[in-house]
Every structure is written in structure tokens, then in C-alpha cells.
Amino acid sequence: MEEWESPTSLRPTEAKPDSSLLIANSCENLECYMVLIKAEKTAIGSICFLAGPITLLENALVLCVIAATASLRRRPSYLFIGSLALADVFASCFFTTSFLDFHLFRHSDGPTAYLFKLGGVTMAFSSSVGSLLLTALDRYLCIYQASSYKVMLTRRRALLSMLILWSATIFIAFLPLMGWRCPTVLTPPCSRLFPYINREYLACWTSFILVLLALILGAYTLILWKAHRHESSMTNLQGPAATGHNRMRMDIRLARTFGLILIILVGCWLPALSFMIADVSGILTHRQQRAFAFCSTLCLVNSAVNPLLYALRCRELRVALLQLLQRVCKVGWCKTSTEDLTPGLPSTEDLNFTAISEVEIPRPRTTRLNSVSEIVNSQQLDIRK
């Protein structure tokens, strides 16, 4: 090839081509994508075997609780959490099976079978991030449109938004299967991370996910700014004595909670997305491919953490879970009482942040608020006062 010819002034030993380019040009089958060594297979396989079943069980449990509780099924916030749980169930199934089958068991599929499996993974992760965005926008609307929140975000509109989200992610995920694939099969300009995938498609999907993450970050930033302004105004009106010495500022608690959510979200997604951007703009080596294989498992870890951050932190959902177990378990020793938890429950929605009515008894300001919903509900109570 002309690109490998060296100048006449150089000796043959000085005209060695770039190794990464040779790797790209020598890819003739799926073996060049199966780059993990034995130690890496053991480590990454352990992560998948551990995180996959945990993710499946956690999110299936959340789905069962929401489906079995009529009060939760009627609320848009819990519909969004259910959408998130469903997407993470798909992620645990599609990603774990396809990843282990390809990288650990080195099973080579044809283009159609491989793109179908990859489409399932893409659909699951895209819907997961999209559901996180719906949850963030739900919280944003409740903070900025507290008086008209129930009118603006009805159950019908929530279901419609979920339908649009899932339709869009399914369409985008299976575009390669419908024909938008690499014209040269496995050689450049194909992706070095995913066989048969066009770099232009990978660039579009990466940009789509980055936009969703940016919107999530923006929504939580605006919520924190609103909480900070409200807390500052309440401090100025009531004075430092009214706030109490043992109570942490509401905006600080919100910042800690939302900060944890965003750190986990960005920490799990940014490494994999960075390698995808690098794959679009250049040619990756085998070492970079192996690093991407590890980073992609962090997306599965994010799906395992989502139920803990968005669902099981809700006291109302936890009580619904205990009540469900109480109905399922008939024997006396398995029967769990929830009477001690019930009086402390807020009578309004936990995660959809509807405004607390004035007739409700406010919680003491010195009580520690453990969830995001309780913090925002407390904030809305102060606004109503």
C-alpha cells in the first residue's frame, strides 16, 4: 500500500507502520473484537455474574411492588420509576447474556443475530437513561410548577411520555438491524468497539445519550438552585434561631443527595462514552478495546444501583413492599407488621413531589429527612406557609 511506503532516505527498519493501523486493517473476522485476556475475562465475568442477577432481582421487585399497589400505579412519578426498572431488567438480561456469550465464550454470531442482541442492549440502556430524564423532569416540574403540577402531569400524559420514549429508543436501537450498518462489514470505517456498526451511527447514539445526561444534570441543577433560594429566604425571614442548631440546611441535604445521584450516573456512563467518542474520531488499539470492555460493565452497575437511589429510598414504596410480602406470606413467622412505619408516612406522594395540603400536620423542623421526596415535600410545606 502507498501509505506504508517509506521515503528513500530512510532505512527499511525505520519505515515501520503504525501498529494501530495494522490492527485495524487486519480485522477480517470477529476474533479481532474478542480481545480480553484470561485475567480480564475472570474479573469482568465476575462483575457480570454478580451484577446481572442482582440487577434483575432488584428491578423485578420494584416492578412487582408498583404493579401490585393501586395507589402507586396511579402516580406519574412511580410510573417513571417503573419504566426505569423495566429498562434495567432488559439491561440485565440483554447485556449480561450477550456480553458473556461474546467475550467470555467467544461465540461468533452472524450480522443479523449480533445486531439484534446489540439492539436489545442499546434499547435497554437508552430507555434507562431516558427514564432517568423523565424522573428528573418530573421533579423539576413539581418544584417550579407546584400549584399546577397535578394538572400539568396527569397519569395519561405520563403514559404518553413513556410511550414516546420507548418508541424512540426502540427505533434508534434497531437502526443498524434495519440497514444502517457498516458498508465494509468489519474493516474501517467500521467501529472498533462493535462489529458491523457504522461510526456515524455510533456518533449519533453517543450524542443522543450525552444530550440526555446534560438535560438530567441541568434539571437537578435548577432544582438545587430553587431549593437554595427558598432556604435562604426562609432563613432571612425566620432568623437563625428558628432553624435550629441540629438541622442541616435543606439545600445542603438536597445537594448531597442529588450530588450522589449525578456522581454515580456520570461515573458509570462517562468512561464508556469517552471510548465511543475516541472510536468515532480515531482507531483504537487492543488495549483500549479491553479498557472499554471493563467500562461498559459500569453501565450495568448503574442499572443495579438505580433501584437503591430512586425506588427503595422511598418510604412509601418500602411500606408497599412490606405489605406485599405480608399478603404473600401466609405463615405467622413470615408475616411482617408495618404498623410502626405507617404513622410516619407522608400522606402525599413521595417522589412526585405534589404540594402538601395546609390541613396536614407539619413535621418538626428538627426531624431528619432521609429521602429526596421528604426534603422536597418539607420545602413545599414551607412555601405554603
Short mmCIF file of C-alpha atoms in Angstrom, two decimals:
data_model
loop_
_atom_site.label_atom_id
_atom_site.label_comp_id
_atom_site.label_asym_id
_atom_site.label_seq_id
_atom_site.Cartn_x
_atom_site.Cartn_y
_atom_site.Cartn_z
CA MET A 1 0.00 0.00 0.00
CA GLU A 2 1.20 3.50 -0.80
CA GLU A 3 0.52 4.79 2.71
CA TRP A 4 3.11 2.36 4.09
CA GLU A 5 5.89 3.27 1.62
CA SER A 6 8.82 4.97 3.32
CA PRO A 7 10.91 7.79 1.91
CA THR A 8 14.06 6.74 0.06
CA SER A 9 16.23 8.45 2.66
CA LEU A 10 15.05 6.11 5.40
CA ARG A 11 16.29 2.61 6.02
CA PRO A 12 13.73 -0.24 5.92
CA THR A 13 13.88 -0.63 9.71
CA GLU A 14 12.81 3.00 10.13
CA ALA A 15 9.73 2.68 7.95
CA LYS A 16 7.58 0.64 10.29
CA PRO A 17 3.87 1.45 10.01
CA ASP A 18 1.77 2.41 12.97
CA SER A 19 0.72 -0.72 14.87
CA SER A 20 -2.81 0.52 15.50
CA LEU A 21 -3.39 0.97 11.78
CA LEU A 22 -2.13 -2.52 11.10
CA ILE A 23 -4.54 -3.87 13.69
CA ALA A 24 -7.43 -2.10 12.03
CA ASN A 25 -6.54 -3.30 8.55
CA SER A 26 -6.02 -6.89 9.65
CA CYS A 27 -9.52 -7.33 11.10
CA GLU A 28 -11.18 -9.97 8.92
CA ASN A 29 -13.48 -11.70 11.44
CA LEU A 30 -14.97 -11.24 14.91
CA GLU A 31 -11.82 -12.58 16.57
CA CYS A 32 -10.27 -9.12 16.47
CA TYR A 33 -13.08 -7.88 18.74
CA MET A 34 -12.56 -10.67 21.29
CA VAL A 35 -9.58 -9.04 22.91
CA LEU A 36 -9.86 -9.98 26.59
CA ILE A 37 -7.08 -11.99 28.16
CA LYS A 38 -7.71 -14.69 30.76
CA ALA A 39 -7.33 -12.47 33.84
CA GLU A 40 -9.63 -9.84 32.34
CA LYS A 41 -12.21 -12.47 31.46
CA THR A 42 -12.22 -13.63 35.08
CA ALA A 43 -12.60 -10.12 36.50
CA ILE A 44 -15.22 -8.87 34.06
CA GLY A 45 -17.07 -12.18 34.11
CA SER A 46 -17.29 -11.97 37.89
CA ILE A 47 -18.78 -8.48 37.65
CA CYS A 48 -21.40 -9.63 35.16
CA PHE A 49 -22.28 -12.81 37.06
CA LEU A 50 -22.69 -10.75 40.23
CA ALA A 51 -24.29 -7.54 38.96
CA GLY A 52 -26.56 -9.21 36.38
CA PRO A 53 -28.74 -11.30 38.75
CA ILE A 54 -28.75 -8.56 41.41
CA THR A 55 -29.94 -6.02 38.85
CA LEU A 56 -32.63 -8.38 37.62
CA LEU A 57 -33.95 -9.20 41.10
CA GLU A 58 -33.92 -5.61 42.37
CA ASN A 59 -35.75 -4.14 39.41
CA ALA A 60 -38.18 -7.04 39.11
CA LEU A 61 -39.05 -6.50 42.77
CA VAL A 62 -39.69 -2.79 42.15
CA LEU A 63 -41.91 -3.63 39.17
CA CYS A 64 -43.90 -6.14 41.21
CA VAL A 65 -44.47 -3.69 44.06
CA ILE A 66 -45.65 -0.91 41.73
CA ALA A 67 -47.86 -3.28 39.73
CA ALA A 68 -49.44 -4.74 42.87
CA THR A 69 -50.11 -1.39 44.58
CA ALA A 70 -53.01 0.57 43.08
CA SER A 71 -52.03 3.86 44.74
CA LEU A 72 -48.57 3.73 43.21
CA ARG A 73 -49.81 2.80 39.74
CA ARG A 74 -51.88 5.98 39.59
CA ARG A 75 -48.98 8.33 40.24
CA PRO A 76 -46.81 9.59 37.37
CA SER A 77 -43.63 9.53 39.44
CA TYR A 78 -43.95 5.84 40.17
CA LEU A 79 -44.80 5.16 36.53
CA PHE A 80 -41.46 6.71 35.62
CA ILE A 81 -39.73 4.61 38.26
CA GLY A 82 -41.47 1.56 36.81
CA SER A 83 -40.22 2.50 33.35
CA LEU A 84 -36.71 2.79 34.76
CA ALA A 85 -36.99 -0.60 36.46
CA LEU A 86 -38.28 -2.23 33.26
CA ALA A 87 -35.39 -0.80 31.24
CA ASP A 88 -32.89 -2.04 33.81
CA VAL A 89 -34.47 -5.51 33.76
CA PHE A 90 -33.90 -5.58 30.00
CA ALA A 91 -30.36 -4.30 30.52
CA SER A 92 -29.55 -7.08 32.99
CA CYS A 93 -30.86 -9.71 30.57
CA PHE A 94 -29.58 -8.45 27.22
CA PHE A 95 -26.23 -7.08 28.32
CA THR A 96 -25.20 -9.93 30.62
CA THR A 97 -26.07 -12.71 28.21
CA SER A 98 -24.70 -11.08 25.06
CA PHE A 99 -21.54 -9.78 26.74
CA LEU A 100 -20.63 -13.09 28.35
CA ASP A 101 -21.53 -15.03 25.21
CA PHE A 102 -19.30 -12.85 23.03
CA HIS A 103 -16.29 -12.02 25.21
CA LEU A 104 -16.07 -14.99 27.55
CA PHE A 105 -17.44 -17.86 25.50
CA ARG A 106 -16.24 -16.35 22.20
CA HIS A 107 -19.39 -17.25 20.32
CA SER A 108 -19.46 -15.62 16.89
CA ASP A 109 -22.91 -14.70 15.53
CA GLY A 110 -23.83 -13.60 12.07
CA PRO A 111 -24.57 -9.94 11.38
CA THR A 112 -28.33 -10.27 11.92
CA ALA A 113 -28.11 -12.16 15.21
CA TYR A 114 -25.35 -9.93 16.56
CA LEU A 115 -27.14 -6.69 15.64
CA PHE A 116 -30.36 -7.97 17.21
CA LYS A 117 -28.56 -8.64 20.51
CA LEU A 118 -26.77 -5.31 20.35
CA GLY A 119 -30.07 -3.59 19.59
CA GLY A 120 -31.55 -5.08 22.75
CA VAL A 121 -28.64 -3.76 24.82
CA THR A 122 -28.86 -0.33 23.17
CA MET A 123 -32.63 -0.17 23.70
CA ALA A 124 -32.32 -1.09 27.38
CA PHE A 125 -29.60 1.41 28.25
CA SER A 126 -31.18 4.19 26.16
CA SER A 127 -34.54 3.66 27.86
CA SER A 128 -32.83 3.60 31.25
CA VAL A 129 -31.19 6.99 30.73
CA GLY A 130 -34.40 8.32 29.17
CA SER A 131 -36.42 7.21 32.20
CA LEU A 132 -33.92 8.96 34.45
CA LEU A 133 -34.57 12.10 32.45
CA LEU A 134 -38.35 11.72 32.88
CA THR A 135 -37.83 11.35 36.63
CA ALA A 136 -35.65 14.48 36.73
CA LEU A 137 -38.18 16.48 34.70
CA ASP A 138 -40.96 15.26 36.99
CA ARG A 139 -39.10 16.63 40.00
CA TYR A 140 -38.33 19.86 38.15
CA LEU A 141 -42.00 20.45 37.27
CA CYS A 142 -43.08 19.79 40.82
CA ILE A 143 -40.62 22.33 42.20
CA TYR A 144 -41.24 25.07 39.63
CA GLN A 145 -44.96 24.39 38.98
CA ALA A 146 -46.07 23.16 42.41
CA SER A 147 -49.54 24.72 42.26
CA SER A 148 -50.43 23.28 38.85
CA TYR A 149 -48.32 20.11 38.99
CA LYS A 150 -51.23 17.65 39.15
CA VAL A 151 -52.97 19.38 36.27
CA MET A 152 -49.87 19.51 34.09
CA LEU A 153 -48.58 15.98 34.70
CA THR A 154 -51.53 13.63 34.67
CA ARG A 155 -51.32 9.87 34.53
CA ARG A 156 -52.35 9.93 30.88
CA ARG A 157 -49.59 12.37 29.95
CA ALA A 158 -47.06 10.34 31.90
CA LEU A 159 -48.03 7.20 29.99
CA LEU A 160 -47.85 9.14 26.72
CA SER A 161 -44.35 10.40 27.52
CA MET A 162 -43.25 6.85 28.34
CA LEU A 163 -44.73 5.59 25.07
CA ILE A 164 -42.83 8.24 23.13
CA LEU A 165 -39.61 7.45 24.98
CA TRP A 166 -39.78 3.70 24.40
CA SER A 167 -40.82 4.09 20.77
CA ALA A 168 -37.91 6.42 20.09
CA THR A 169 -35.34 4.24 21.86
CA ILE A 170 -36.53 1.06 20.12
CA PHE A 171 -36.37 2.76 16.73
CA ILE A 172 -32.90 4.19 17.36
CA ALA A 173 -31.57 0.94 18.84
CA PHE A 174 -32.53 -1.24 15.89
CA LEU A 175 -31.47 1.13 13.11
CA PRO A 176 -28.35 -0.99 12.39
CA LEU A 177 -30.52 -4.09 12.08
CA MET A 178 -32.77 -2.20 9.66
CA GLY A 179 -29.86 -1.32 7.40
CA TRP A 180 -27.71 1.43 8.89
CA ARG A 181 -24.61 -0.70 9.29
CA CYS A 182 -21.00 -0.52 8.22
CA PRO A 183 -20.67 -0.92 4.43
CA THR A 184 -17.25 -2.59 4.74
CA VAL A 185 -18.52 -5.16 7.30
CA LEU A 186 -15.55 -5.30 9.74
CA THR A 187 -12.84 -3.08 8.26
CA PRO A 188 -12.63 0.73 8.56
CA PRO A 189 -14.73 2.87 8.65
CA CYS A 190 -16.40 0.31 10.93
CA SER A 191 -16.35 0.76 14.67
CA ARG A 192 -13.50 -0.95 16.52
CA LEU A 193 -15.76 -1.47 19.54
CA PHE A 194 -18.83 -3.00 17.91
CA PRO A 195 -18.77 -5.26 14.85
CA TYR A 196 -20.87 -4.20 11.85
CA ILE A 197 -21.58 -0.77 13.41
CA ASN A 198 -21.13 2.35 11.33
CA ARG A 199 -19.15 5.10 13.02
CA GLU A 200 -21.74 7.66 12.00
CA TYR A 201 -24.43 5.70 13.82
CA LEU A 202 -22.20 5.35 16.88
CA ALA A 203 -21.60 9.11 16.85
CA CYS A 204 -25.34 9.80 16.68
CA TRP A 205 -26.19 7.41 19.52
CA THR A 206 -23.38 8.75 21.73
CA SER A 207 -24.56 12.31 21.11
CA PHE A 208 -28.12 11.27 21.99
CA ILE A 209 -27.04 9.83 25.34
CA LEU A 210 -24.85 12.85 26.10
CA VAL A 211 -27.80 15.17 25.46
CA LEU A 212 -29.97 13.14 27.84
CA LEU A 213 -27.27 13.26 30.52
CA ALA A 214 -26.87 17.02 30.04
CA LEU A 215 -30.63 17.55 30.45
CA ILE A 216 -30.63 15.46 33.64
CA LEU A 217 -27.74 17.49 35.01
CA GLY A 218 -29.48 20.74 34.08
CA ALA A 219 -32.76 19.72 35.72
CA TYR A 220 -31.12 18.80 39.02
CA THR A 221 -29.03 21.98 38.95
CA LEU A 222 -32.17 24.10 38.62
CA ILE A 223 -33.84 22.17 41.45
CA LEU A 224 -30.86 22.81 43.71
CA TRP A 225 -30.82 26.49 42.78
CA LYS A 226 -34.52 26.80 43.61
CA ALA A 227 -34.02 25.00 46.92
CA HIS A 228 -31.07 27.24 47.79
CA ARG A 229 -33.08 30.40 47.08
CA HIS A 230 -36.01 29.15 49.13
CA GLU A 231 -33.84 28.15 52.08
CA SER A 232 -32.03 31.47 52.04
CA SER A 233 -35.30 33.38 52.05
CA MET A 234 -36.68 31.25 54.91
CA THR A 235 -33.52 31.85 56.92
CA ASN A 236 -33.78 35.60 56.42
CA LEU A 237 -37.47 35.63 57.43
CA GLN A 238 -37.28 33.33 60.45
CA GLY A 239 -33.80 34.14 61.70
CA PRO A 240 -31.08 31.71 62.70
CA ALA A 241 -32.83 30.75 65.96
CA ALA A 242 -35.87 29.34 64.15
CA THR A 243 -33.82 26.99 62.02
CA GLY A 244 -32.36 25.07 64.97
CA HIS A 245 -28.78 24.10 65.56
CA ASN A 246 -29.30 20.40 64.86
CA ARG A 247 -30.95 20.80 61.48
CA MET A 248 -28.85 20.78 58.36
CA ARG A 249 -29.93 23.21 55.67
CA MET A 250 -32.38 21.70 53.20
CA ASP A 251 -30.41 22.82 50.16
CA ILE A 252 -27.27 21.16 51.52
CA ARG A 253 -29.11 17.88 52.03
CA LEU A 254 -30.54 18.10 48.53
CA ALA A 255 -27.10 18.87 47.15
CA ARG A 256 -25.69 15.78 48.84
CA THR A 257 -28.47 13.53 47.56
CA PHE A 258 -28.51 14.85 44.02
CA GLY A 259 -24.73 15.01 44.01
CA LEU A 260 -24.58 11.31 44.82
CA ILE A 261 -27.06 10.56 42.03
CA LEU A 262 -25.12 12.57 39.46
CA ILE A 263 -21.71 11.27 40.51
CA ILE A 264 -22.88 7.68 40.12
CA LEU A 265 -24.62 8.44 36.81
CA VAL A 266 -21.69 10.30 35.26
CA GLY A 267 -19.09 7.96 36.76
CA CYS A 268 -20.78 4.91 35.26
CA TRP A 269 -21.51 6.37 31.84
CA LEU A 270 -18.75 8.84 31.02
CA PRO A 271 -15.87 6.29 30.68
CA ALA A 272 -17.75 4.16 28.15
CA LEU A 273 -18.98 7.21 26.24
CA SER A 274 -15.43 8.60 26.13
CA PHE A 275 -14.17 5.43 24.41
CA MET A 276 -17.05 5.64 21.94
CA ILE A 277 -16.11 9.21 21.08
CA ALA A 278 -12.49 8.12 20.66
CA ASP A 279 -13.62 5.26 18.42
CA VAL A 280 -15.51 7.69 16.20
CA SER A 281 -12.58 10.08 15.89
CA GLY A 282 -9.72 7.57 15.58
CA ILE A 283 -8.60 3.94 15.57
CA LEU A 284 -8.46 2.14 18.89
CA THR A 285 -5.83 -0.38 19.90
CA HIS A 286 -6.46 -3.73 21.59
CA ARG A 287 -5.55 -2.22 24.95
CA GLN A 288 -8.20 0.46 24.51
CA GLN A 289 -10.72 -2.17 23.45
CA ARG A 290 -10.04 -4.14 26.62
CA ALA A 291 -10.45 -0.99 28.72
CA PHE A 292 -13.78 -0.30 27.03
CA ALA A 293 -14.99 -3.82 27.85
CA PHE A 294 -14.47 -3.07 31.54
CA CYS A 295 -16.03 0.41 31.32
CA SER A 296 -19.13 -0.99 29.63
CA THR A 297 -19.81 -3.15 32.68
CA LEU A 298 -20.11 0.07 34.72
CA CYS A 299 -23.33 0.78 32.81
CA LEU A 300 -24.70 -2.49 34.19
CA VAL A 301 -23.55 -1.44 37.66
CA ASN A 302 -25.53 1.78 37.22
CA SER A 303 -28.64 -0.27 36.47
CA ALA A 304 -28.02 -2.22 39.68
CA VAL A 305 -27.74 0.98 41.73
CA ASN A 306 -30.79 2.72 40.23
CA PRO A 307 -33.39 0.86 42.37
CA LEU A 308 -31.50 1.84 45.52
CA LEU A 309 -31.35 5.51 44.53
CA TYR A 310 -34.79 6.04 43.02
CA ALA A 311 -37.13 3.35 44.36
CA LEU A 312 -36.12 1.72 47.61
CA ARG A 313 -35.23 5.07 49.19
CA CYS A 314 -38.94 5.96 49.04
CA ARG A 315 -40.57 5.17 52.35
CA GLU A 316 -43.98 4.69 50.74
CA LEU A 317 -42.62 2.13 48.32
CA ARG A 318 -40.82 0.31 51.14
CA VAL A 319 -44.06 0.08 53.11
CA ALA A 320 -45.87 -1.16 50.00
CA LEU A 321 -43.17 -3.81 49.67
CA LEU A 322 -43.68 -4.94 53.27
CA GLN A 323 -47.43 -5.04 52.78
CA LEU A 324 -46.98 -7.10 49.64
CA LEU A 325 -44.78 -9.56 51.49
CA GLN A 326 -47.36 -9.68 54.26
CA ARG A 327 -50.04 -10.67 51.77
CA VAL A 328 -47.83 -13.23 50.06
CA CYS A 329 -46.51 -14.90 53.19
CA LYS A 330 -49.35 -16.71 54.91
CA VAL A 331 -47.48 -18.26 57.82
CA GLY A 332 -47.24 -16.34 61.07
CA TRP A 333 -43.45 -16.16 61.34
CA CYS A 334 -43.20 -14.63 57.87
CA LYS A 335 -45.91 -12.10 58.50
CA THR A 336 -44.34 -8.67 58.81
CA SER A 337 -46.13 -5.85 60.56
CA THR A 338 -45.90 -2.35 59.12
CA GLU A 339 -47.93 -0.57 61.75
CA ASP A 340 -44.88 1.14 63.25
CA LEU A 341 -43.92 2.64 59.93
CA THR A 342 -47.37 3.74 58.78
CA PRO A 343 -47.92 6.74 61.12
CA GLY A 344 -44.70 8.35 59.95
CA LEU A 345 -45.61 8.20 56.28
CA PRO A 346 -46.31 11.40 54.42
CA SER A 347 -49.88 11.41 53.15
CA THR A 348 -48.81 12.94 49.84
CA GLU A 349 -46.84 11.37 47.05
CA ASP A 350 -43.27 10.53 47.86
CA LEU A 351 -41.43 11.03 44.60
CA ASN A 352 -43.88 13.04 42.51
CA PHE A 353 -43.43 15.96 44.86
CA THR A 354 -47.05 17.14 44.96
CA ALA A 355 -47.68 20.03 47.29
CA ILE A 356 -48.64 19.18 50.88
CA SER A 357 -52.05 20.48 51.80
CA GLU A 358 -52.35 23.04 54.53
CA VAL A 359 -54.56 20.85 56.67
CA GLU A 360 -51.80 18.34 57.22
CA ILE A 361 -49.78 18.48 60.40
CA PRO A 362 -46.24 19.66 59.51
CA ARG A 363 -43.28 17.66 60.61
CA PRO A 364 -40.97 19.17 63.20
CA ARG A 365 -38.17 21.11 61.69
CA THR A 366 -35.64 19.16 63.69
CA THR A 367 -36.64 15.81 62.19
CA ARG A 368 -34.04 14.28 59.91
CA LEU A 369 -35.35 13.86 56.37
CA ASN A 370 -33.93 10.75 54.79
CA SER A 371 -35.16 10.87 51.22
CA VAL A 372 -35.27 13.39 48.44
CA SER A 373 -39.04 13.31 48.42
CA GLU A 374 -39.30 14.15 52.11
CA ILE A 375 -36.93 17.07 51.65
CA VAL A 376 -38.92 18.49 48.75
CA ASN A 377 -42.25 17.89 50.48
CA SER A 378 -40.92 19.79 53.50
CA GLN A 379 -39.82 22.57 51.21
CA GLN A 380 -43.27 22.79 49.64
CA LEU A 381 -44.85 22.93 53.12
CA ASP A 382 -42.70 25.92 53.96
CA ILE A 383 -43.74 27.63 50.73
CA ARG A 384 -47.41 27.09 51.55
CA LYS A 385 -46.91 28.62 54.97
#
